[in-house]
Coordinates of C-alpha atoms and ligand atoms in Angstrom, one line a residue:
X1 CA 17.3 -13.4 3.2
X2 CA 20.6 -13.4 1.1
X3 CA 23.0 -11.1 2.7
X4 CA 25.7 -10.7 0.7
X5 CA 29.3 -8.2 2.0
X6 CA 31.0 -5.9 0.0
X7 CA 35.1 -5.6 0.7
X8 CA 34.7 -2.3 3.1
X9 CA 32.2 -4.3 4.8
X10 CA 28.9 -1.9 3.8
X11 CA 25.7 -3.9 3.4
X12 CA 24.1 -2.7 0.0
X13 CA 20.3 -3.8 -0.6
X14 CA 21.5 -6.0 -3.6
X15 CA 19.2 -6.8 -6.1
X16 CA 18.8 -10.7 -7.1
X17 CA 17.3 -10.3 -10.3
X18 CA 18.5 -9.0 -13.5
X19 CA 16.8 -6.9 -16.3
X20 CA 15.9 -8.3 -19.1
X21 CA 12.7 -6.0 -20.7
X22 CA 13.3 -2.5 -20.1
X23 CA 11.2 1.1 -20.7
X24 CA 12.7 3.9 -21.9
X25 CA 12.5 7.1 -19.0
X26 CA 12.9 10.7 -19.3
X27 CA 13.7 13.4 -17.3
X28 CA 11.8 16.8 -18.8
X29 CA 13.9 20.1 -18.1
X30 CA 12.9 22.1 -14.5
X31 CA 10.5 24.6 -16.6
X32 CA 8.7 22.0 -18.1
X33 CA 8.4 20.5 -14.8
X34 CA 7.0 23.9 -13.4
X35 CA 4.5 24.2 -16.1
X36 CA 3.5 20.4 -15.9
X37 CA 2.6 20.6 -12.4
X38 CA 0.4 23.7 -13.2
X39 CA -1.3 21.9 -16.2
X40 CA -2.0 18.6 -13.1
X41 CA -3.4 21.0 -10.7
X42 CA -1.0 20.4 -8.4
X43 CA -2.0 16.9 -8.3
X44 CA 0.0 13.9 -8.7
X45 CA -2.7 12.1 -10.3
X46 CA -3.2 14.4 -12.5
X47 CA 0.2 14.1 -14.3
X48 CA 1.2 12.1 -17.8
X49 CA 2.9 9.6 -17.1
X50 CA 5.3 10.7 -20.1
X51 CA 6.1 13.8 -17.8
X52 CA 7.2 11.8 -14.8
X53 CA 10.7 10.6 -14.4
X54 CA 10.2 7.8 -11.3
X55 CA 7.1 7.1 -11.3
X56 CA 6.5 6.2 -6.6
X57 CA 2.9 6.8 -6.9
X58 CA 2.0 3.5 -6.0
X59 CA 3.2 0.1 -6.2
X60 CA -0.5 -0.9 -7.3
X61 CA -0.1 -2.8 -10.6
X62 CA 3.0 -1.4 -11.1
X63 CA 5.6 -4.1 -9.9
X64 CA 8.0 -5.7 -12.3
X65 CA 6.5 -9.0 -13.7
X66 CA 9.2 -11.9 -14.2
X67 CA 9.7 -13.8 -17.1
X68 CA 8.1 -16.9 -15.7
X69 CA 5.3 -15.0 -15.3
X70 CA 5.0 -13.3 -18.8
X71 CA 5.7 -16.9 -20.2
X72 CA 2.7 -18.7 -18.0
X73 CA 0.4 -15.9 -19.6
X74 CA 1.0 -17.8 -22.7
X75 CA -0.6 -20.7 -21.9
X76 CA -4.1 -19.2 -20.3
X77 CA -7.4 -21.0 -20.8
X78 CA -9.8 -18.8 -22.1
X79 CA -13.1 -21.1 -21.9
X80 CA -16.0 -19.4 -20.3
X81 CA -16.3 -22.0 -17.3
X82 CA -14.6 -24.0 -15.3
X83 CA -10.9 -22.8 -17.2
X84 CA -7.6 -24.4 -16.5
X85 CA -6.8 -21.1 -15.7
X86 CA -8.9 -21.3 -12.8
X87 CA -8.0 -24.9 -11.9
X88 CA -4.5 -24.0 -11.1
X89 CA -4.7 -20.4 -9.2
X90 CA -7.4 -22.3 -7.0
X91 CA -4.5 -25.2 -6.5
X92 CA -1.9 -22.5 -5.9
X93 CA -4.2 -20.7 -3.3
X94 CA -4.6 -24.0 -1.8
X95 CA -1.4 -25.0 -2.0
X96 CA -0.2 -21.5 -0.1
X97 CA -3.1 -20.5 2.0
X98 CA -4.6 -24.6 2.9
X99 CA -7.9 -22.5 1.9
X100 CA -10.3 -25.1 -0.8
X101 CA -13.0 -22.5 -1.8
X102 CA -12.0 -19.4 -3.6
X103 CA -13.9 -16.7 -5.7
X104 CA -12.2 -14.3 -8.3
X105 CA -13.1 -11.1 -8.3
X106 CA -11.6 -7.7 -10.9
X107 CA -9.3 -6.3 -7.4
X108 CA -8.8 -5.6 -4.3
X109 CA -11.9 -3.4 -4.1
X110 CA -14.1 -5.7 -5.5
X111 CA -13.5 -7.9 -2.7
X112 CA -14.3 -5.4 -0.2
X113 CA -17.9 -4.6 -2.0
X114 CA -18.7 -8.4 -1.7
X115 CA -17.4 -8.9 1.8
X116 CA -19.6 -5.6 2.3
X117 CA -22.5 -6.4 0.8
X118 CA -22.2 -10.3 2.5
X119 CA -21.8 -9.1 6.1
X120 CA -22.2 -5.9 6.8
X121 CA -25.6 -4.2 7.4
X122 CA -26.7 -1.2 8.9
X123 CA -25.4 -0.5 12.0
X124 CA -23.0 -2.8 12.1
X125 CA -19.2 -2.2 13.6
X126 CA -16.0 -3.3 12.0
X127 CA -13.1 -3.0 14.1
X128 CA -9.4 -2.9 12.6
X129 CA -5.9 -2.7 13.0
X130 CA -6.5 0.6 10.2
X131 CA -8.6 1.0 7.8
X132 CA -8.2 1.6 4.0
X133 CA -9.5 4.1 2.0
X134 CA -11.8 1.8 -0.3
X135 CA -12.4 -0.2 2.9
X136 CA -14.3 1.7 4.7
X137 CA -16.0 3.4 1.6
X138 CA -17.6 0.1 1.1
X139 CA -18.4 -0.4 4.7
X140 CA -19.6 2.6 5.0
X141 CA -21.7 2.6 1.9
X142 CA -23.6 -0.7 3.4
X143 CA -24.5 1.1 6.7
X144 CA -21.2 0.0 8.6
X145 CA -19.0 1.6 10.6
X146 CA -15.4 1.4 11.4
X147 CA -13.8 1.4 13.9
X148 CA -10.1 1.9 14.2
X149 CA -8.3 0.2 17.4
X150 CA -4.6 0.6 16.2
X151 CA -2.1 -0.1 18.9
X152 CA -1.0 3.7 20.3
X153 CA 2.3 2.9 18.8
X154 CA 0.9 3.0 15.7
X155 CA 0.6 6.3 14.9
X156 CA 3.6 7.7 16.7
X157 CA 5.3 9.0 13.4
X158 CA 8.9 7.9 14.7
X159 CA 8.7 5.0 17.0
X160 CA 11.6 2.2 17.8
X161 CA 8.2 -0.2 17.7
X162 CA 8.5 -3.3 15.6
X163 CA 5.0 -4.2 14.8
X164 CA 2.7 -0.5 14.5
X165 CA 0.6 -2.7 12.5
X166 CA -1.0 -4.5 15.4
X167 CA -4.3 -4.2 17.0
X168 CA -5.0 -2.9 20.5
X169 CA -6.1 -6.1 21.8
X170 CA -7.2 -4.8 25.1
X171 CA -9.5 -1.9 23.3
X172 CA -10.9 -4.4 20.9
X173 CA -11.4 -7.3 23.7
X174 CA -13.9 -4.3 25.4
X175 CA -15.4 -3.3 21.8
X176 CA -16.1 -6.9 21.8
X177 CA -17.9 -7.4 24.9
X178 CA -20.1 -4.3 24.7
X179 CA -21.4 -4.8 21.6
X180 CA -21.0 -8.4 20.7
X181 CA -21.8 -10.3 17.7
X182 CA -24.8 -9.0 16.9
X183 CA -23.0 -5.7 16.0
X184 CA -20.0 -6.8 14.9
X185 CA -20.0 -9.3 12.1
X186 CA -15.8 -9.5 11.5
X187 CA -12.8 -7.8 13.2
X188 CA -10.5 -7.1 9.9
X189 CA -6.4 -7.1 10.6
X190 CA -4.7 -5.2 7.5
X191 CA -1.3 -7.0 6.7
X192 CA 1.4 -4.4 6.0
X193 CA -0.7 -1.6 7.0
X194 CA -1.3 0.8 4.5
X195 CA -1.9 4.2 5.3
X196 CA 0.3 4.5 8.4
X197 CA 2.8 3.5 6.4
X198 CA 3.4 -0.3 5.6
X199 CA 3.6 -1.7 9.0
X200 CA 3.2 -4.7 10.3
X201 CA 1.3 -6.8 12.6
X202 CA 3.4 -9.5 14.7
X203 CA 2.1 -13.2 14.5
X204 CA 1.3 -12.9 18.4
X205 CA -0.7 -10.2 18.1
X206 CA -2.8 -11.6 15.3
X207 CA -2.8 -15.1 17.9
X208 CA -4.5 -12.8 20.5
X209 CA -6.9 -11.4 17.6
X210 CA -7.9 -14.7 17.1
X211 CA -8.4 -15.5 20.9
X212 CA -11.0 -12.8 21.1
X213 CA -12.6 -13.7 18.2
X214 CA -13.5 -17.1 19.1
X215 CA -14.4 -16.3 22.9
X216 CA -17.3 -14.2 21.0
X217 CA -18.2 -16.0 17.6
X218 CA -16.6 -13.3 15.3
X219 CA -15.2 -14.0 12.3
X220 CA -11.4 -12.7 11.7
X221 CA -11.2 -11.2 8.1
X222 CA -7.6 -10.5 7.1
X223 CA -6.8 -7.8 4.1
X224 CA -3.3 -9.6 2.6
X225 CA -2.7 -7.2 -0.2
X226 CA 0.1 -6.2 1.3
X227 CA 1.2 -9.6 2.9
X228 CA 4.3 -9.8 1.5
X229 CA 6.1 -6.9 3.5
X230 CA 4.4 -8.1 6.6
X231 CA 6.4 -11.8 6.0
X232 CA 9.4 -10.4 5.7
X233 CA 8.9 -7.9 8.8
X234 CA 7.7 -11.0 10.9
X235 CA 10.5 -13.2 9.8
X236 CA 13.3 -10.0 10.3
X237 CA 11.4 -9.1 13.5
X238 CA 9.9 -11.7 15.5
X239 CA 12.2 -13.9 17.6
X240 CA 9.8 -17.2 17.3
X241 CA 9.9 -17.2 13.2
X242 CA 13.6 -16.5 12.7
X243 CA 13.8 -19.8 11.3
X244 CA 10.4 -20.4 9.5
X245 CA 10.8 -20.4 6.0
X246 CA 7.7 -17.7 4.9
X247 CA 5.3 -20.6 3.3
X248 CA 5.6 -21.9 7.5
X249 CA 4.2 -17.9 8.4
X250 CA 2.3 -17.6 5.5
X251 CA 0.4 -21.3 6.4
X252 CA 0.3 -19.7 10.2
X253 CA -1.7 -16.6 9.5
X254 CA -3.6 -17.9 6.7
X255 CA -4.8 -21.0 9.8
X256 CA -6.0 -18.1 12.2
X257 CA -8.4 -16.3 9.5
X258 CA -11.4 -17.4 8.5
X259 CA -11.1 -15.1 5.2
X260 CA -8.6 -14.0 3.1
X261 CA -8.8 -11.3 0.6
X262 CA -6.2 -9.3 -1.5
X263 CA -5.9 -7.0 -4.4
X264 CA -3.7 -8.9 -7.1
X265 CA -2.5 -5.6 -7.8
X266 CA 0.1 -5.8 -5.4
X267 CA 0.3 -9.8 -4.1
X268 CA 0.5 -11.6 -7.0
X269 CA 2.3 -8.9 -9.2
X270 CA -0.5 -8.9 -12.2
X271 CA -4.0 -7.5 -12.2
X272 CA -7.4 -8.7 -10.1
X273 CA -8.2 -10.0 -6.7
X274 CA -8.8 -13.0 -4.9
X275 CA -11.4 -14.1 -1.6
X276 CA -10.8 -17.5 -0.3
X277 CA -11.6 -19.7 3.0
X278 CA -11.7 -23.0 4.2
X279 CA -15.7 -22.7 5.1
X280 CA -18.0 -23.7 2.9
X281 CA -21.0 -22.3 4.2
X282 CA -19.2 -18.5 3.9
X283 CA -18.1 -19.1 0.2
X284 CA -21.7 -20.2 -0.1
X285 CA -22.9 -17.3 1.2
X286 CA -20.6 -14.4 -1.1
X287 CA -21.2 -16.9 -4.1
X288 CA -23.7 -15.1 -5.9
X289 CA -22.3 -11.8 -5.8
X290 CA -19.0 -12.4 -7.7
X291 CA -21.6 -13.6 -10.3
X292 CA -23.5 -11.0 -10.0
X293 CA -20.6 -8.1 -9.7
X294 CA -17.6 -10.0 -11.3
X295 CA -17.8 -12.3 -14.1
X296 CA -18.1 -15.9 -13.7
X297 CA -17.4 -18.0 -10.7
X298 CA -14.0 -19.2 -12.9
X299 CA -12.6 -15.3 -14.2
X300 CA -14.8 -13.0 -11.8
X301 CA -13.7 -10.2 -14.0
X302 CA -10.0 -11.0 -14.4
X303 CA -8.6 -12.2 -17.7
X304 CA -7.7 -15.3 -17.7
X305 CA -4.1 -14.5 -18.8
X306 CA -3.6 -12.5 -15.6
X307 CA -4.6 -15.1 -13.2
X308 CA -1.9 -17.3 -14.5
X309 CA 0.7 -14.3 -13.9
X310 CA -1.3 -14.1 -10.7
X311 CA -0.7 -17.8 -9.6
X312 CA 3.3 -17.5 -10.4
X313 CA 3.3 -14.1 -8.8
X314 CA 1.9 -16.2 -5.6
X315 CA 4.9 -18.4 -5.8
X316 CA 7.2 -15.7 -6.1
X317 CA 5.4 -14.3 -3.1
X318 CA 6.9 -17.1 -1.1
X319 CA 10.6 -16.3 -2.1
X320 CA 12.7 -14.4 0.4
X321 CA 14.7 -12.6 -1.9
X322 CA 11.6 -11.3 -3.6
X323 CA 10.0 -10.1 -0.9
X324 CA 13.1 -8.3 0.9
X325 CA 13.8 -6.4 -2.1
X326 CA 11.1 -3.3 -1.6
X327 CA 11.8 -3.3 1.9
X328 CA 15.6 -3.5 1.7
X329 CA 15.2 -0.2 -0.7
X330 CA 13.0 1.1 1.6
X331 CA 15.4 0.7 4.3
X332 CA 18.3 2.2 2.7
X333 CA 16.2 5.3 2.2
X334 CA 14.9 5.6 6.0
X335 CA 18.8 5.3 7.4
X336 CA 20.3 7.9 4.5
X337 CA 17.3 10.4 5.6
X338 CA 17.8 9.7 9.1
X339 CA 21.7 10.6 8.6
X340 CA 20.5 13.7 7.2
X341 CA 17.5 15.0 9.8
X342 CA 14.6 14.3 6.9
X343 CA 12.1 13.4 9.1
X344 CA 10.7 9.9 7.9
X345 CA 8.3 7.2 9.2
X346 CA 9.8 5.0 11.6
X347 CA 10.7 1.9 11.4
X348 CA 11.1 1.9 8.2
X349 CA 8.0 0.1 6.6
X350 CA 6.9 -1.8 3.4
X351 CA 5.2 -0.6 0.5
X352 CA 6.9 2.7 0.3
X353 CA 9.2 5.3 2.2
X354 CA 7.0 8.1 3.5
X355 CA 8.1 11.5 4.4
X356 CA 6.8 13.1 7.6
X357 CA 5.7 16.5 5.8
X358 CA 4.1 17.9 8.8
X359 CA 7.8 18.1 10.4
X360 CA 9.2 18.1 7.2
X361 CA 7.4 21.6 6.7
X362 CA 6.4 22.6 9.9
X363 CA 5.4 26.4 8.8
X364 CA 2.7 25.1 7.0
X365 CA -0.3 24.6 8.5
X366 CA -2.4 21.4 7.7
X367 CA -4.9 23.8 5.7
X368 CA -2.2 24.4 3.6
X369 CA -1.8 20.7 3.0
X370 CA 2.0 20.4 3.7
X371 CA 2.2 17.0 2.0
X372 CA 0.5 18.1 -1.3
X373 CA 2.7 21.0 -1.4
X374 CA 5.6 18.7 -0.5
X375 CA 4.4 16.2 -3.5
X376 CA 4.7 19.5 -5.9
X377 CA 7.8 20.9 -4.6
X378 CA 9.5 17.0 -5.2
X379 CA 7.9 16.7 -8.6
X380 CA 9.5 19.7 -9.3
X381 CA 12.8 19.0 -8.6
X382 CA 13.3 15.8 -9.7
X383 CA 10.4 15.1 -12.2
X384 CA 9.3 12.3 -9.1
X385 CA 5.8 11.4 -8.9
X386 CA 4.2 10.6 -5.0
X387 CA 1.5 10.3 -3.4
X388 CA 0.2 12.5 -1.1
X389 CA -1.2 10.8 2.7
X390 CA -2.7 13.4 4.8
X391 CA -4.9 16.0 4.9
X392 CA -5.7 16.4 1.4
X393 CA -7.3 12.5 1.1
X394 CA -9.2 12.5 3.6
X395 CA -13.0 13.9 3.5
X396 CA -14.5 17.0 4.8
X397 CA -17.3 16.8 7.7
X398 CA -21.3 16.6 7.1
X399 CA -20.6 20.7 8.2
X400 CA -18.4 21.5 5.3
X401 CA -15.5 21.6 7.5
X402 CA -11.9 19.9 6.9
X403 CA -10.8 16.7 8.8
X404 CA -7.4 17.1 9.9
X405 CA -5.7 13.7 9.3
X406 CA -3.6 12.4 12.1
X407 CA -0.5 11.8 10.0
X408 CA 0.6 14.2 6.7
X409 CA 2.9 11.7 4.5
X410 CA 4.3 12.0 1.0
X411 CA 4.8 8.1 0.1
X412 CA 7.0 7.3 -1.9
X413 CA 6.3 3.7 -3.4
X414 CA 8.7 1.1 -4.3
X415 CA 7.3 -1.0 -6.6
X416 CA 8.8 -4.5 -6.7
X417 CA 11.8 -4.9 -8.6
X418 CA 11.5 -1.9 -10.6
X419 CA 14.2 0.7 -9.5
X420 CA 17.6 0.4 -9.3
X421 CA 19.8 1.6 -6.5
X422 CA 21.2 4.8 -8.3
X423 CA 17.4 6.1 -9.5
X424 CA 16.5 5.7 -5.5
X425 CA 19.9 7.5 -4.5
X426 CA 18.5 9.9 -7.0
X427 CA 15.1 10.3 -5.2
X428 CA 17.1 10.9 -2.2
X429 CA 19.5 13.1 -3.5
X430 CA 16.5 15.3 -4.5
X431 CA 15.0 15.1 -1.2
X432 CA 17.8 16.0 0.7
X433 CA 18.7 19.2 -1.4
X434 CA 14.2 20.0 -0.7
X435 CA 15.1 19.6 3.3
X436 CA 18.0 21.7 2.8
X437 CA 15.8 24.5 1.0
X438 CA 12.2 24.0 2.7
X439 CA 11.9 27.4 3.7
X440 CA 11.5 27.9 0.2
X441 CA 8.2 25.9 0.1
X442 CA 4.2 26.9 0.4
X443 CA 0.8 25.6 0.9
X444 CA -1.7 25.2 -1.5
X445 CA -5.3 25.9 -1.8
X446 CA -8.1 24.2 -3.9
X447 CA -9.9 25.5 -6.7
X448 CA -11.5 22.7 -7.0
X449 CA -12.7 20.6 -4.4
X450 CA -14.7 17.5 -5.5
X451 CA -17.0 16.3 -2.7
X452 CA -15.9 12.8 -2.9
X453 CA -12.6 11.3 -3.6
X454 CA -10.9 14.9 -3.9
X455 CA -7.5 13.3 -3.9
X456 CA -8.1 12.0 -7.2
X457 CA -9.5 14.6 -9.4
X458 CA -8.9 17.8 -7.2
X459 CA -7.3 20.6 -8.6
X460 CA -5.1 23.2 -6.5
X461 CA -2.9 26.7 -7.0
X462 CA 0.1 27.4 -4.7
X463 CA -0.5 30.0 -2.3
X464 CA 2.3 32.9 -3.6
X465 CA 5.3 32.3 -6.1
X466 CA 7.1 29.8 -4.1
X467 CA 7.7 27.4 -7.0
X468 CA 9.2 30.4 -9.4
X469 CA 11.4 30.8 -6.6
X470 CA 12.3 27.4 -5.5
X471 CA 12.9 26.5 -9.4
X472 CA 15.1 29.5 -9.5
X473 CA 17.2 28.5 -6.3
X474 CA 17.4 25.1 -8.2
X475 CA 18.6 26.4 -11.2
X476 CA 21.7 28.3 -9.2
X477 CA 22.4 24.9 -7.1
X478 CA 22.7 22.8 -10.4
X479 CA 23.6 25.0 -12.9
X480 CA 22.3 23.1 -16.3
X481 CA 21.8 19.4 -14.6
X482 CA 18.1 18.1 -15.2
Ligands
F0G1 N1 -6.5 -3.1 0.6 C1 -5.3 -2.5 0.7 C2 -4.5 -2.7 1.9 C3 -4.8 -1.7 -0.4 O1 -3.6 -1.1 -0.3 C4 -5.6 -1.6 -1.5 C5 -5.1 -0.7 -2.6 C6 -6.8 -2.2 -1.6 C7 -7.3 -2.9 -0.5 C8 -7.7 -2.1 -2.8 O2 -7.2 -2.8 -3.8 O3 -6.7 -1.2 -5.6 O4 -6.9 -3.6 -6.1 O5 -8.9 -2.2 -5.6 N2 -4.2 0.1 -2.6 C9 -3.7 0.9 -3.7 C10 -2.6 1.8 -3.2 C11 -4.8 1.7 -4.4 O6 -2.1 2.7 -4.0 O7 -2.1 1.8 -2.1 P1 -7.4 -2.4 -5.4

């Protein structure tokens, strides 16, 4: 990584790109806000885009494309079979992951659904580091189960722990042994782990993954969608890849999984997803259903012009500077809330910065879904779009009865080279005048609840005036500031 001083010897996350295509933003007035947020249901989702200031939803097909990506979509081959296209992001794949067989498919998900439908049948297990939502929807959906063995460290909101990402090799060595391969078809390790914040796993640990997997003829799926903070937390992190350059680490995971898969989304900065190995007899075997589900063996759904972004997004994957920017940001945002007592995931992760709203707003109870009301309340104060990680996304029970998730986070996505320093002092700013004023904020209740997916398409009221009043305390602090 680049580390470049400034005279009073401060160490800024300094961004080594410049911007050369920009989009216009605007910031609507707080009452427009308020009314907005009504309009959305209290739903991020639910927002216009064209209402949102900083947009931290996600960083899912939402990263910064560079220009040598925009200019290889120029030169896409659109023929039917066996494209150019296809030639070179099957020699890039190669090139990176030393994987010869890989199958397109539309994204990440799409993966999952042929992985699913390949290997998963009912009754079968799936241990993980953590799952993903549209994971373990398609496991599930196939008669699967999963089965979470996250080291303990993992879900400790604040933890010194480098690597929360990793598995519990001792609980999955015992999984392992009492049910064996007959149950369990593939143990699946998550790179930059998603929902517990964009931690990593450590090279070692995935080593001992391995070790069990061969002692008992499992296969050792990997989910690298969000491989790109994981490299940069193994090469900051881990004492034996200081000096590996991240093609070495990359080369070194990729040689300990029998699959790869990844939503292009996010690796690869474009739009679609990718499965690869180095066995023929498992390409064989998931063939068929990127035909069937996907397109083509040579587009599996993609266009062809976003595969070739896609194959220079994998180069830029490899580049230390790219892939330190999100979690430099991310960084800076952990340390400035730490100086200020926001309570924040620990150590700062990839992907995003995600605010502990359980502590954050510890007189509302998880019924109340403190990080959905946190996700309003910051919306309204800074026109900032997040995403809500708790209660509200997960499911309720076969009784009717809500499932109380173990973490309530608001994340707040970086998307890769995007934002500038100032709009994410901005987001901090905002946050810090919230924490200051959280008394202020209430819960929310549904009115209404989809059975599935609620997170998407729900619709909630705040419980009391507590946004008239927090917009009013807002209008005293800043007067007529936006
Ligand atoms: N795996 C991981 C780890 C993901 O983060 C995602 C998507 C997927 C698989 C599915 O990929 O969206 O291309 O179908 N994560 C997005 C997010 C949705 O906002 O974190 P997809």
């Amino acid at each position: 990584m680049t580390t470049i001083k400034f005279m009073n010897g401060e160490t800024l996350p300094l961004e080594m790109h410049k911007v050369r295509i920009v989009q216009k933003l605007q910031l609507p007035p707080v009452e427009d806000r308020l009314q907005r947020m009504a309009e959305a249901g209290n739903n991020t989702f639910l927002l216009n885009n064209r209402d949102v200031f900083l947009d931290m939803l996600t960083d899912s097909g939402v990263n910064a494309m560079s220009d040598l990506q925009l200019a290889a979509m120029m030169r896409a081959d659109d023929s039917y079979a066996g494209s150019e296209t296809f030639t070179r992001m099957a020699g890039k794949i190669e090139e990176i992951f030393g994987k010869e067989f890989f199958l397109p498919a539309h994204q990440g998900r799409a993966c999952e659904n042929i992985l699913a439908k390949t290997f998963v049948k009912p009754g079968s297990i799936i241990p993980m580091n953590f799952h993903f939502t549209t994971t373990k929807a398609h496991i599930v959906l196939n008669g699967g189960e999963v089965v979470e063995l996250l080291h303990p460290e993992g879900l400790q909101v604040e933890s010194t722990f480098p690597f929360k990402g990793n598995m519990d090799v001792e609980a999955l060595e015992a999984l392992l042994v009492e049910k064996g391969r007959e149950k369990i078809p593939f143990v699946r390790m998550e790179a930059g782990t998603n929902l517990i914040g964009g931690q990593p796993f450590s090279l070692e640990n995935l080593r001992l993954v391995k070790g069990l997997c061969v002692r008992h003829g499992v296969l050792l799926v990997l989910d690298a969608s969000l491989l790109t903070d994981n490299l940069h937390f193994i090469k900051e992190r881990e004492e034996e890849c200081r000096d590996w350059s991240i093609r070495r680490i990359t080369r070194e995971i990729s040689d300990l999984s029998d699959i790869i898969y990844f939503s292009a989304r996010k690796l690869g900065s474009a739009k679609g997803g990718a499965i690869c190995t180095h066995r023929e007899d498992l390409f064989r075997s998931m063939r068929e259903l990127v035909t069937l589900y996907e397109g083509f063996l040579t587009y599996g759904g993609m266009s062809v012009r976003e595969m070739e972004a896609i194959t220079v997004g994998l180069d830029d994957a490899m580049d230390e500077d790219f892939i330190g920017q999100g979690p430099q940001f991310i960084e800076f945002m952990v340390k400035e809330f730490q100086k200020s007592g926001v309570p924040v995931v620990t150590p700062a992760g990839g992907l995003g910065c995600h605010l502990n709203a359980r502590a954050f707003l510890d007189h509302v109870p998880q019924a109340e879904y403190p990080a959905g009301a946190l996700a309003a309340a910051l919306y309204l104060v800074g026109g900032i779009r997040g995403m809500e990680r708790g209660t509200l996304s997960e499911q309720r029970d076969a009784e009717g009865r809500e499932v109380f998730s173990s973490m309530e986070l608001l994340r707040l996505a970086i998307p890769r080279r995007v934002f500038t320093l100032s709009q994410v002092k901005f987001v901090i700013d905002r946050v810090q005048w919230l924490h200051a004023n959280r008394h202020l904020i209430g819960g929310l209740r549904f009115v209404e609840e989809p059975k599935t997916l609620r997170f998407f398409f729900g619709r909630l009221e705040p419980l009391g005036d507590w946004q008239e009043k927090l917009v009013e305390k807002f209008k005293a602090d800043f007067g007529d500031s936006l």
